[in-house]
Amino acid sequence: MTSEPIQDSQDLSEAEHAKSFERSVARSREIDAELAVNPGKFRMLTGDRPTGDLHIGHFFGSLVNRVRLQDLGVNTVILIADYQVITDRDGVGPIKQRVYSLVADYLSAGIDPARTVIFTHSAIPALNQLMLPFLSLITEAELRRNPTVKAELEDSDRPMSGLLLTYPVHQAADILFCKANLVPVGKDQLPHLEVCRVIARRFDERYGRADPKQPVFPPAEALLSEAPLILGTDGAKMSKSKGNVIELQMTADQTAAAIKKAVTDSDRHITYDPVNRPQVSNLLSIAGLCLDRDPADLAEQVGDGGAKDLKALVTEAINERLRGHRERRTELAGDPEYLQSVLADGNARATEIAEATLNEVRQAMQMSY
Ligand code: TRP
């Protein structure tokens, strides 16, 4: 028995990656509308790399949305992508501490471990085994054309590792092991979702069941975040190494000190003008998200109060909004055994799901003995 080689018509070109953005935005909006009507249709998989502690950008950009979808009734799976930490850096850092810090933030934000599976992919052998057949379905040239992998390679001072080149395939295993059809992501992750869909389709074409209406894997679609991008306190991208981050685990006083240092500008009258006044507008956006208010209205309210009043407003808004989260976090930090039990339970449930999927894969490939 022979099967077709990978066809040009389905080749993953750079143009294909770029073209898909507009389509993804439109489709993401459709899905958002569908979610409210029929949440049970979706299984959502999202994940974080445990490379540091979560900050308010993560909170408003993804955590709040995950909790919203979980509470709508979407079947929710959250991955802590620990293997992915070693894609572009040497060593793992204080990884265990970071993994439990993520679990603590998920629970504090309202993720309910009874309804949502929280797991680390390194703990799930059957998930990782999917990588092997998946690697047979994509060419080296396609992997090298992935714009996000290219950008990560450029940002790093290391040569391309085998893992960096192939991690989008590993990410496909993260998504497909549980047959997720919904993946909330930022724009940079769209090429990886494209890879995931191509792998799912090719799997069924090459190894799959006779009935094309019963594919082993569903296509995974992106849910793009519509939350405004939050910048650091200096107006640059939020990153721990720049010291411009408001972490979820900071105390109220640490938050006040960080906002006090925030960069503003020389115009005393406060206005919301993201293009010409990025730093001031960023602070207004943060306050707006915390208070669920329009940043332009907040600007008017501060008016001639200047940077001093603006900073007082932002500090109080953040501390109020995160008060409950931080209290729960402190409580959880005092109960490491509970955090461990949540992850152990999530890993056991993920293992069950992954083994069931791997069995189907083996059957489709006639390798079930
Ligand atoms: N690549 C994602 C990031 O860098 C993390 C991740 C790993 C992920 N596997 C995933 C995200 C699967 C969504 C689905 O943030």
CSV table of C-alpha atoms and ligand atoms in Angstrom, one decimal:
chain,number,residue,atom,x,y,z
A,1,MET,CA,0.0,0.0,0.0
A,2,THR,CA,1.4,3.4,-0.9
A,3,SER,CA,0.1,6.8,-0.1
A,4,GLU,CA,0.4,10.1,-1.9
A,5,PRO,CA,3.4,12.3,-1.1
A,6,ILE,CA,2.6,15.6,0.5
A,7,GLN,CA,1.0,17.7,-2.3
A,8,ASP,CA,2.1,21.2,-3.3
A,9,SER,CA,-1.5,22.3,-3.2
A,10,GLN,CA,-1.5,21.9,0.6
A,11,ASP,CA,2.0,23.1,1.0
A,12,LEU,CA,2.5,25.4,4.0
A,13,SER,CA,4.0,28.5,2.4
A,14,GLU,CA,4.9,31.8,4.0
A,15,ALA,CA,2.2,33.4,2.0
A,16,GLU,CA,-0.3,30.9,3.4
A,17,HIS,CA,0.7,31.8,6.9
A,18,ALA,CA,0.3,35.6,6.2
A,19,LYS,CA,-3.0,35.3,4.3
A,20,SER,CA,-4.7,33.5,7.1
A,21,PHE,CA,-4.7,36.4,9.5
A,22,GLU,CA,-7.8,38.3,8.1
A,23,ARG,CA,-9.6,35.0,7.8
A,24,SER,CA,-8.7,34.0,11.4
A,25,VAL,CA,-10.0,37.3,12.8
A,26,ALA,CA,-13.3,37.0,11.0
A,27,ARG,CA,-13.7,33.3,12.0
A,28,SER,CA,-12.7,34.1,15.6
A,29,ARG,CA,-15.6,36.6,15.8
A,30,GLU,CA,-18.0,34.0,14.5
A,31,ILE,CA,-16.8,31.5,17.0
A,32,ASP,CA,-17.2,34.0,19.8
A,33,ALA,CA,-20.8,34.4,18.9
A,34,GLU,CA,-21.3,30.7,18.7
A,35,LEU,CA,-19.7,30.2,22.1
A,36,ALA,CA,-22.6,32.0,23.9
A,37,VAL,CA,-25.2,29.8,22.1
A,38,ASN,CA,-23.6,26.4,22.1
A,39,PRO,CA,-20.6,26.2,24.5
A,40,GLY,CA,-20.8,22.4,24.7
A,41,LYS,CA,-19.6,22.1,21.1
A,42,PHE,CA,-16.2,23.3,22.1
A,43,ARG,CA,-13.2,21.8,23.8
A,44,MET,CA,-10.7,24.5,24.5
A,45,LEU,CA,-7.0,24.0,25.0
A,46,THR,CA,-4.8,26.8,26.2
A,47,GLY,CA,-1.4,26.9,27.7
A,48,ASP,CA,1.5,28.9,29.1
A,49,ARG,CA,5.2,28.3,29.1
A,50,PRO,CA,6.5,28.3,32.6
A,51,THR,CA,9.2,30.9,32.0
A,52,GLY,CA,8.3,33.4,34.7
A,53,ASP,CA,5.4,34.6,36.9
A,54,LEU,CA,2.2,35.9,35.4
A,55,HIS,CA,1.6,39.6,35.2
A,56,ILE,CA,-1.5,41.8,34.6
A,57,GLY,CA,-1.0,41.5,30.8
A,58,HIS,CA,-1.6,37.7,31.2
A,59,PHE,CA,-4.5,38.4,33.6
A,60,PHE,CA,-6.5,40.6,31.2
A,61,GLY,CA,-5.1,39.1,28.0
A,62,SER,CA,-5.9,35.5,28.8
A,63,LEU,CA,-6.8,34.4,32.4
A,64,VAL,CA,-10.0,36.4,32.5
A,65,ASN,CA,-11.1,35.0,29.2
A,66,ARG,CA,-10.3,31.4,30.2
A,67,VAL,CA,-12.4,31.7,33.3
A,68,ARG,CA,-15.3,33.3,31.2
A,69,LEU,CA,-15.2,30.3,28.8
A,70,GLN,CA,-15.0,27.7,31.6
A,71,ASP,CA,-18.0,29.4,33.3
A,72,LEU,CA,-19.9,29.4,30.0
A,73,GLY,CA,-19.7,25.7,30.0
A,74,VAL,CA,-16.9,25.2,27.5
A,75,ASN,CA,-14.9,22.0,28.1
A,76,THR,CA,-11.6,23.5,29.3
A,77,VAL,CA,-8.1,22.1,29.3
A,78,ILE,CA,-5.1,24.1,30.5
A,79,LEU,CA,-1.6,23.1,29.6
A,80,ILE,CA,1.6,24.1,31.4
A,81,ALA,CA,4.1,23.7,28.5
A,82,ASP,CA,7.1,22.8,30.5
A,83,TYR,CA,9.0,21.0,27.7
A,84,GLN,CA,8.7,24.2,25.6
A,85,VAL,CA,10.9,26.1,28.1
A,86,ILE,CA,13.9,24.3,26.6
A,87,THR,CA,13.2,25.3,23.0
A,88,ASP,CA,15.2,28.4,23.0
A,89,ARG,CA,17.2,28.5,26.3
A,90,ASP,CA,19.8,26.4,28.0
A,91,GLY,CA,18.5,24.7,31.2
A,92,VAL,CA,15.1,24.9,32.8
A,93,GLY,CA,15.5,27.7,35.5
A,94,PRO,CA,13.4,27.4,38.7
A,95,ILE,CA,10.8,25.5,36.8
A,96,LYS,CA,9.0,23.7,39.6
A,97,GLN,CA,8.4,26.9,41.4
A,98,ARG,CA,7.2,28.5,38.2
A,99,VAL,CA,4.8,25.7,37.4
A,100,TYR,CA,3.2,25.9,40.9
A,101,SER,CA,3.0,29.6,40.6
A,102,LEU,CA,1.0,29.2,37.4
A,103,VAL,CA,-1.3,26.7,39.1
A,104,ALA,CA,-1.8,29.2,42.0
A,105,ASP,CA,-2.7,32.0,39.5
A,106,TYR,CA,-5.1,29.8,37.6
A,107,LEU,CA,-7.0,28.8,40.7
A,108,SER,CA,-6.9,32.3,42.2
A,109,ALA,CA,-8.4,33.7,38.9
A,110,GLY,CA,-11.3,31.4,39.1
A,111,ILE,CA,-10.2,28.3,37.2
A,112,ASP,CA,-12.1,25.4,38.9
A,113,PRO,CA,-10.0,22.2,38.9
A,114,ALA,CA,-13.2,20.1,39.2
A,115,ARG,CA,-14.3,21.3,35.8
A,116,THR,CA,-11.0,22.2,34.1
A,117,VAL,CA,-8.0,19.8,33.5
A,118,ILE,CA,-4.7,21.5,34.4
A,119,PHE,CA,-1.6,19.5,33.4
A,120,THR,CA,2.1,19.6,32.4
A,121,HIS,CA,2.9,18.0,29.1
A,122,SER,CA,6.1,16.4,30.2
A,123,ALA,CA,4.0,14.2,32.5
A,124,ILE,CA,1.9,12.6,29.7
A,125,PRO,CA,3.9,10.0,27.8
A,126,ALA,CA,1.0,9.2,25.4
A,127,LEU,CA,0.8,12.9,24.4
A,128,ASN,CA,4.5,13.0,23.6
A,129,GLN,CA,4.2,9.7,21.5
A,130,LEU,CA,1.9,11.5,19.1
A,131,MET,CA,4.9,13.6,18.0
A,132,LEU,CA,6.3,10.6,16.1
A,133,PRO,CA,3.6,10.0,13.5
A,134,PHE,CA,3.0,13.8,13.4
A,135,LEU,CA,6.6,14.4,12.4
A,136,SER,CA,6.1,12.1,9.4
A,137,LEU,CA,3.4,14.5,8.1
A,138,ILE,CA,5.4,17.7,7.7
A,139,THR,CA,8.5,18.6,5.7
A,140,GLU,CA,11.7,20.1,7.0
A,141,ALA,CA,11.2,23.0,4.5
A,142,GLU,CA,7.7,23.7,5.9
A,143,LEU,CA,9.1,23.7,9.5
A,144,ARG,CA,11.8,26.2,8.4
A,145,ARG,CA,9.3,28.6,6.9
A,146,ASN,CA,7.3,29.0,10.1
A,147,PRO,CA,7.5,32.8,10.8
A,148,THR,CA,7.2,32.5,14.6
A,149,VAL,CA,10.0,29.9,14.8
A,150,LYS,CA,12.1,32.1,12.6
A,151,ALA,CA,11.5,35.1,14.9
A,152,GLU,CA,12.3,33.1,18.0
A,153,LEU,CA,15.6,31.9,16.4
A,154,GLU,CA,16.5,35.5,15.6
A,155,ASP,CA,15.7,36.7,19.1
A,156,SER,CA,17.9,34.0,20.6
A,157,ASP,CA,21.7,33.9,20.5
A,158,ARG,CA,21.7,30.1,20.0
A,159,PRO,CA,21.7,28.0,16.8
A,160,MET,CA,18.5,26.3,15.7
A,161,SER,CA,17.9,23.2,17.9
A,162,GLY,CA,16.0,20.2,16.7
A,163,LEU,CA,13.4,21.0,19.3
A,164,LEU,CA,13.0,24.6,18.3
A,165,LEU,CA,12.5,23.6,14.7
A,166,THR,CA,9.9,20.9,15.6
A,167,TYR,CA,8.1,22.4,18.5
A,168,PRO,CA,5.1,23.5,16.5
A,169,VAL,CA,4.6,19.7,15.9
A,170,HIS,CA,4.8,19.1,19.6
A,171,GLN,CA,2.3,21.9,20.0
A,172,ALA,CA,0.0,20.0,17.6
A,173,ALA,CA,0.3,17.0,19.9
A,174,ASP,CA,-0.7,19.3,22.8
A,175,ILE,CA,-3.8,20.3,21.0
A,176,LEU,CA,-4.8,17.1,19.3
A,177,PHE,CA,-4.2,14.7,22.2
A,178,CYS,CA,-7.5,16.0,23.6
A,179,LYS,CA,-9.1,16.7,20.2
A,180,ALA,CA,-9.4,20.4,21.1
A,181,ASN,CA,-11.2,22.4,18.5
A,182,LEU,CA,-10.7,25.8,20.1
A,183,VAL,CA,-7.4,27.5,21.0
A,184,PRO,CA,-7.3,31.0,22.4
A,185,VAL,CA,-4.1,32.6,21.2
A,186,GLY,CA,-2.3,35.7,20.2
A,187,LYS,CA,-1.4,36.5,16.5
A,188,ASP,CA,2.1,35.0,16.9
A,189,GLN,CA,0.6,31.6,17.5
A,190,LEU,CA,-1.5,31.4,14.2
A,191,PRO,CA,1.3,29.7,12.2
A,192,HIS,CA,1.4,27.0,14.8
A,193,LEU,CA,-2.3,26.4,14.5
A,194,GLU,CA,-1.9,26.2,10.7
A,195,VAL,CA,0.7,23.5,11.3
A,196,CYS,CA,-1.7,21.7,13.7
A,197,ARG,CA,-4.6,21.8,11.1
A,198,VAL,CA,-2.4,20.5,8.4
A,199,ILE,CA,-1.1,17.7,10.5
A,200,ALA,CA,-4.6,16.7,11.5
A,201,ARG,CA,-5.8,16.7,7.9
A,202,ARG,CA,-2.8,14.8,6.6
A,203,PHE,CA,-3.1,12.3,9.3
A,204,ASP,CA,-6.5,11.3,8.2
A,205,GLU,CA,-5.6,11.4,4.5
A,206,ARG,CA,-2.6,9.2,5.0
A,207,TYR,CA,-3.3,6.9,7.9
A,208,GLY,CA,-6.9,7.7,8.8
A,209,ARG,CA,-10.1,5.8,8.8
A,210,ALA,CA,-11.9,4.8,5.6
A,211,ASP,CA,-14.8,7.2,6.4
A,212,PRO,CA,-13.7,10.8,5.7
A,213,LYS,CA,-16.7,12.0,7.7
A,214,GLN,CA,-15.2,10.5,10.8
A,215,PRO,CA,-11.7,12.0,11.0
A,216,VAL,CA,-9.6,11.1,14.0
A,217,PHE,CA,-8.7,14.7,14.6
A,218,PRO,CA,-11.0,17.8,14.3
A,219,PRO,CA,-9.6,21.1,12.9
A,220,ALA,CA,-8.4,23.4,15.7
A,221,GLU,CA,-9.5,27.0,15.4
A,222,ALA,CA,-8.0,30.2,16.9
A,223,LEU,CA,-9.9,32.4,19.3
A,224,LEU,CA,-8.0,35.7,19.0
A,225,SER,CA,-7.8,37.9,22.1
A,226,GLU,CA,-9.6,41.3,21.6
A,227,ALA,CA,-8.2,42.7,24.8
A,228,PRO,CA,-6.0,45.7,24.4
A,229,LEU,CA,-2.3,45.0,24.6
A,230,ILE,CA,-0.9,46.1,27.9
A,231,LEU,CA,2.5,47.6,27.9
A,232,GLY,CA,5.1,47.8,30.7
A,233,THR,CA,5.3,50.8,33.0
A,234,ASP,CA,7.9,52.3,30.7
A,235,GLY,CA,5.7,51.9,27.6
A,236,ALA,CA,7.8,49.1,26.2
A,237,LYS,CA,6.7,45.4,25.9
A,238,MET,CA,6.1,44.0,29.4
A,239,SER,CA,9.0,41.8,30.4
A,240,LYS,CA,10.6,40.9,33.6
A,241,SER,CA,14.1,41.6,32.4
A,242,LYS,CA,13.1,45.2,31.7
A,243,GLY,CA,11.8,45.7,35.3
A,244,ASN,CA,8.6,47.2,33.9
A,245,VAL,CA,6.1,44.5,35.0
A,246,ILE,CA,3.2,44.5,37.4
A,247,GLU,CA,3.1,40.9,38.6
A,248,LEU,CA,-0.1,39.3,39.9
A,249,GLN,CA,1.7,38.2,43.1
A,250,MET,CA,3.0,41.7,44.0
A,251,THR,CA,1.7,43.3,47.2
A,252,ALA,CA,-0.3,46.5,47.1
A,253,ASP,CA,2.8,48.4,48.2
A,254,GLN,CA,5.0,46.9,45.6
A,255,THR,CA,2.4,47.8,43.0
A,256,ALA,CA,2.3,51.4,44.2
A,257,ALA,CA,6.1,51.5,44.0
A,258,ALA,CA,6.1,50.1,40.5
A,259,ILE,CA,3.4,52.6,39.3
A,260,LYS,CA,5.3,55.5,41.0
A,261,LYS,CA,8.3,54.7,38.7
A,262,ALA,CA,6.1,54.5,35.6
A,263,VAL,CA,7.1,56.8,32.8
A,264,THR,CA,4.6,59.5,31.8
A,265,ASP,CA,5.2,62.7,29.7
A,266,SER,CA,5.6,66.4,30.2
A,267,ASP,CA,2.0,67.4,29.4
A,268,ARG,CA,0.3,67.9,32.7
A,269,HIS,CA,-3.3,67.6,31.3
A,270,ILE,CA,-4.2,63.9,31.0
A,271,THR,CA,-5.8,62.7,27.8
A,272,TYR,CA,-6.3,59.3,26.2
A,273,ASP,CA,-4.2,59.3,23.0
A,274,PRO,CA,-2.5,55.9,22.5
A,275,VAL,CA,-0.6,57.1,19.4
A,276,ASN,CA,0.9,60.3,20.7
A,277,ARG,CA,0.9,59.5,24.4
A,278,PRO,CA,1.6,55.7,24.7
A,279,GLN,CA,2.7,55.6,28.3
A,280,VAL,CA,-0.1,57.8,29.8
A,281,SER,CA,-2.7,55.9,27.6
A,282,ASN,CA,-1.3,52.6,28.7
A,283,LEU,CA,-1.9,53.5,32.4
A,284,LEU,CA,-5.4,54.7,31.5
A,285,SER,CA,-6.0,51.4,29.7
A,286,ILE,CA,-4.9,49.4,32.7
A,287,ALA,CA,-7.2,51.4,35.0
A,288,GLY,CA,-10.0,51.0,32.5
A,289,LEU,CA,-9.6,47.2,32.4
A,290,CYS,CA,-9.5,47.1,36.3
A,291,LEU,CA,-12.5,49.3,36.7
A,292,ASP,CA,-14.4,48.2,33.6
A,293,ARG,CA,-14.5,51.8,32.5
A,294,ASP,CA,-13.7,53.7,29.3
A,295,PRO,CA,-10.1,54.9,29.4
A,296,ALA,CA,-11.1,58.2,27.7
A,297,ASP,CA,-13.7,58.9,30.5
A,298,LEU,CA,-11.0,58.2,33.1
A,299,ALA,CA,-8.7,60.7,31.3
A,300,GLU,CA,-11.3,63.3,31.5
A,301,GLN,CA,-11.9,62.6,35.2
A,302,VAL,CA,-8.2,63.0,36.0
A,303,GLY,CA,-7.8,66.0,33.6
A,304,ASP,CA,-5.5,68.6,35.2
A,305,GLY,CA,-4.7,66.3,38.2
A,306,GLY,CA,-1.7,65.3,36.1
A,307,ALA,CA,0.5,62.2,36.4
A,308,LYS,CA,0.3,62.2,40.2
A,309,ASP,CA,-3.5,61.8,40.2
A,310,LEU,CA,-3.4,59.4,37.3
A,311,LYS,CA,-0.9,57.2,39.1
A,312,ALA,CA,-3.0,57.2,42.3
A,313,LEU,CA,-6.0,56.2,40.3
A,314,VAL,CA,-4.2,53.3,38.5
A,315,THR,CA,-2.6,52.0,41.7
A,316,GLU,CA,-5.9,51.9,43.5
A,317,ALA,CA,-7.6,50.4,40.5
A,318,ILE,CA,-5.1,47.5,40.2
A,319,ASN,CA,-5.0,46.9,43.9
A,320,GLU,CA,-8.8,46.8,44.2
A,321,ARG,CA,-9.2,44.6,41.1
A,322,LEU,CA,-6.5,42.1,42.3
A,323,ARG,CA,-7.3,42.1,46.0
A,324,GLY,CA,-9.3,38.9,46.0
A,325,HIS,CA,-6.9,37.2,43.6
A,326,ARG,CA,-3.9,38.1,45.8
A,327,GLU,CA,-5.7,36.9,48.9
A,328,ARG,CA,-6.5,33.5,47.4
A,329,ARG,CA,-2.9,33.3,46.1
A,330,THR,CA,-1.4,33.9,49.5
A,331,GLU,CA,-3.7,31.2,50.9
A,332,LEU,CA,-2.7,28.7,48.2
A,333,ALA,CA,1.0,29.5,48.7
A,334,GLY,CA,0.5,28.3,52.3
A,335,ASP,CA,-0.8,25.0,51.0
A,336,PRO,CA,1.7,23.5,48.6
A,337,GLU,CA,0.2,20.0,49.0
A,338,TYR,CA,-3.1,21.2,47.7
A,339,LEU,CA,-1.4,22.7,44.6
A,340,GLN,CA,0.5,19.4,44.1
A,341,SER,CA,-2.7,17.4,44.3
A,342,VAL,CA,-4.5,19.6,41.8
A,343,LEU,CA,-1.7,19.1,39.3
A,344,ALA,CA,-1.4,15.3,40.0
A,345,ASP,CA,-5.2,15.0,39.4
A,346,GLY,CA,-5.0,17.0,36.2
A,347,ASN,CA,-2.1,14.9,35.0
A,348,ALA,CA,-4.0,11.7,35.7
A,349,ARG,CA,-7.0,13.0,33.8
A,350,ALA,CA,-4.9,14.2,30.9
A,351,THR,CA,-3.2,10.8,30.8
A,352,GLU,CA,-6.5,9.0,30.4
A,353,ILE,CA,-7.5,11.3,27.5
A,354,ALA,CA,-4.1,10.9,25.8
A,355,GLU,CA,-4.1,7.1,26.1
A,356,ALA,CA,-7.6,6.9,24.5
A,357,THR,CA,-6.4,9.2,21.6
A,358,LEU,CA,-3.2,7.2,21.1
A,359,ASN,CA,-5.2,4.0,20.9
A,360,GLU,CA,-7.3,5.5,18.1
A,361,VAL,CA,-4.2,6.6,16.4
A,362,ARG,CA,-2.7,3.1,16.7
A,363,GLN,CA,-5.9,1.6,15.3
A,364,ALA,CA,-6.0,4.0,12.4
A,365,MET,CA,-2.3,3.2,11.7
A,366,GLN,CA,-3.0,-0.6,12.1
A,367,MET,CA,-0.4,-0.7,14.8
A,368,SER,CA,-2.6,-1.9,17.5
A,369,TYR,CA,-1.4,-5.4,18.5
B,1,TRP,N1,3.5,28.2,22.3
B,1,TRP,C1,2.7,28.8,23.4
B,1,TRP,C2,3.5,30.0,23.9
B,1,TRP,O1,4.6,30.2,23.6
B,1,TRP,C3,2.5,27.8,24.5
B,1,TRP,C4,1.8,26.6,24.1
B,1,TRP,C5,2.4,25.3,24.0
B,1,TRP,C6,0.5,26.4,23.6
B,1,TRP,N2,1.5,24.4,23.6
B,1,TRP,C7,0.3,25.1,23.3
B,1,TRP,C8,-0.5,27.3,23.4
B,1,TRP,C9,-0.8,24.6,22.8
B,1,TRP,C10,-1.7,26.9,22.9
B,1,TRP,C11,-1.9,25.5,22.6
B,1,TRP,O2,2.9,30.8,24.6
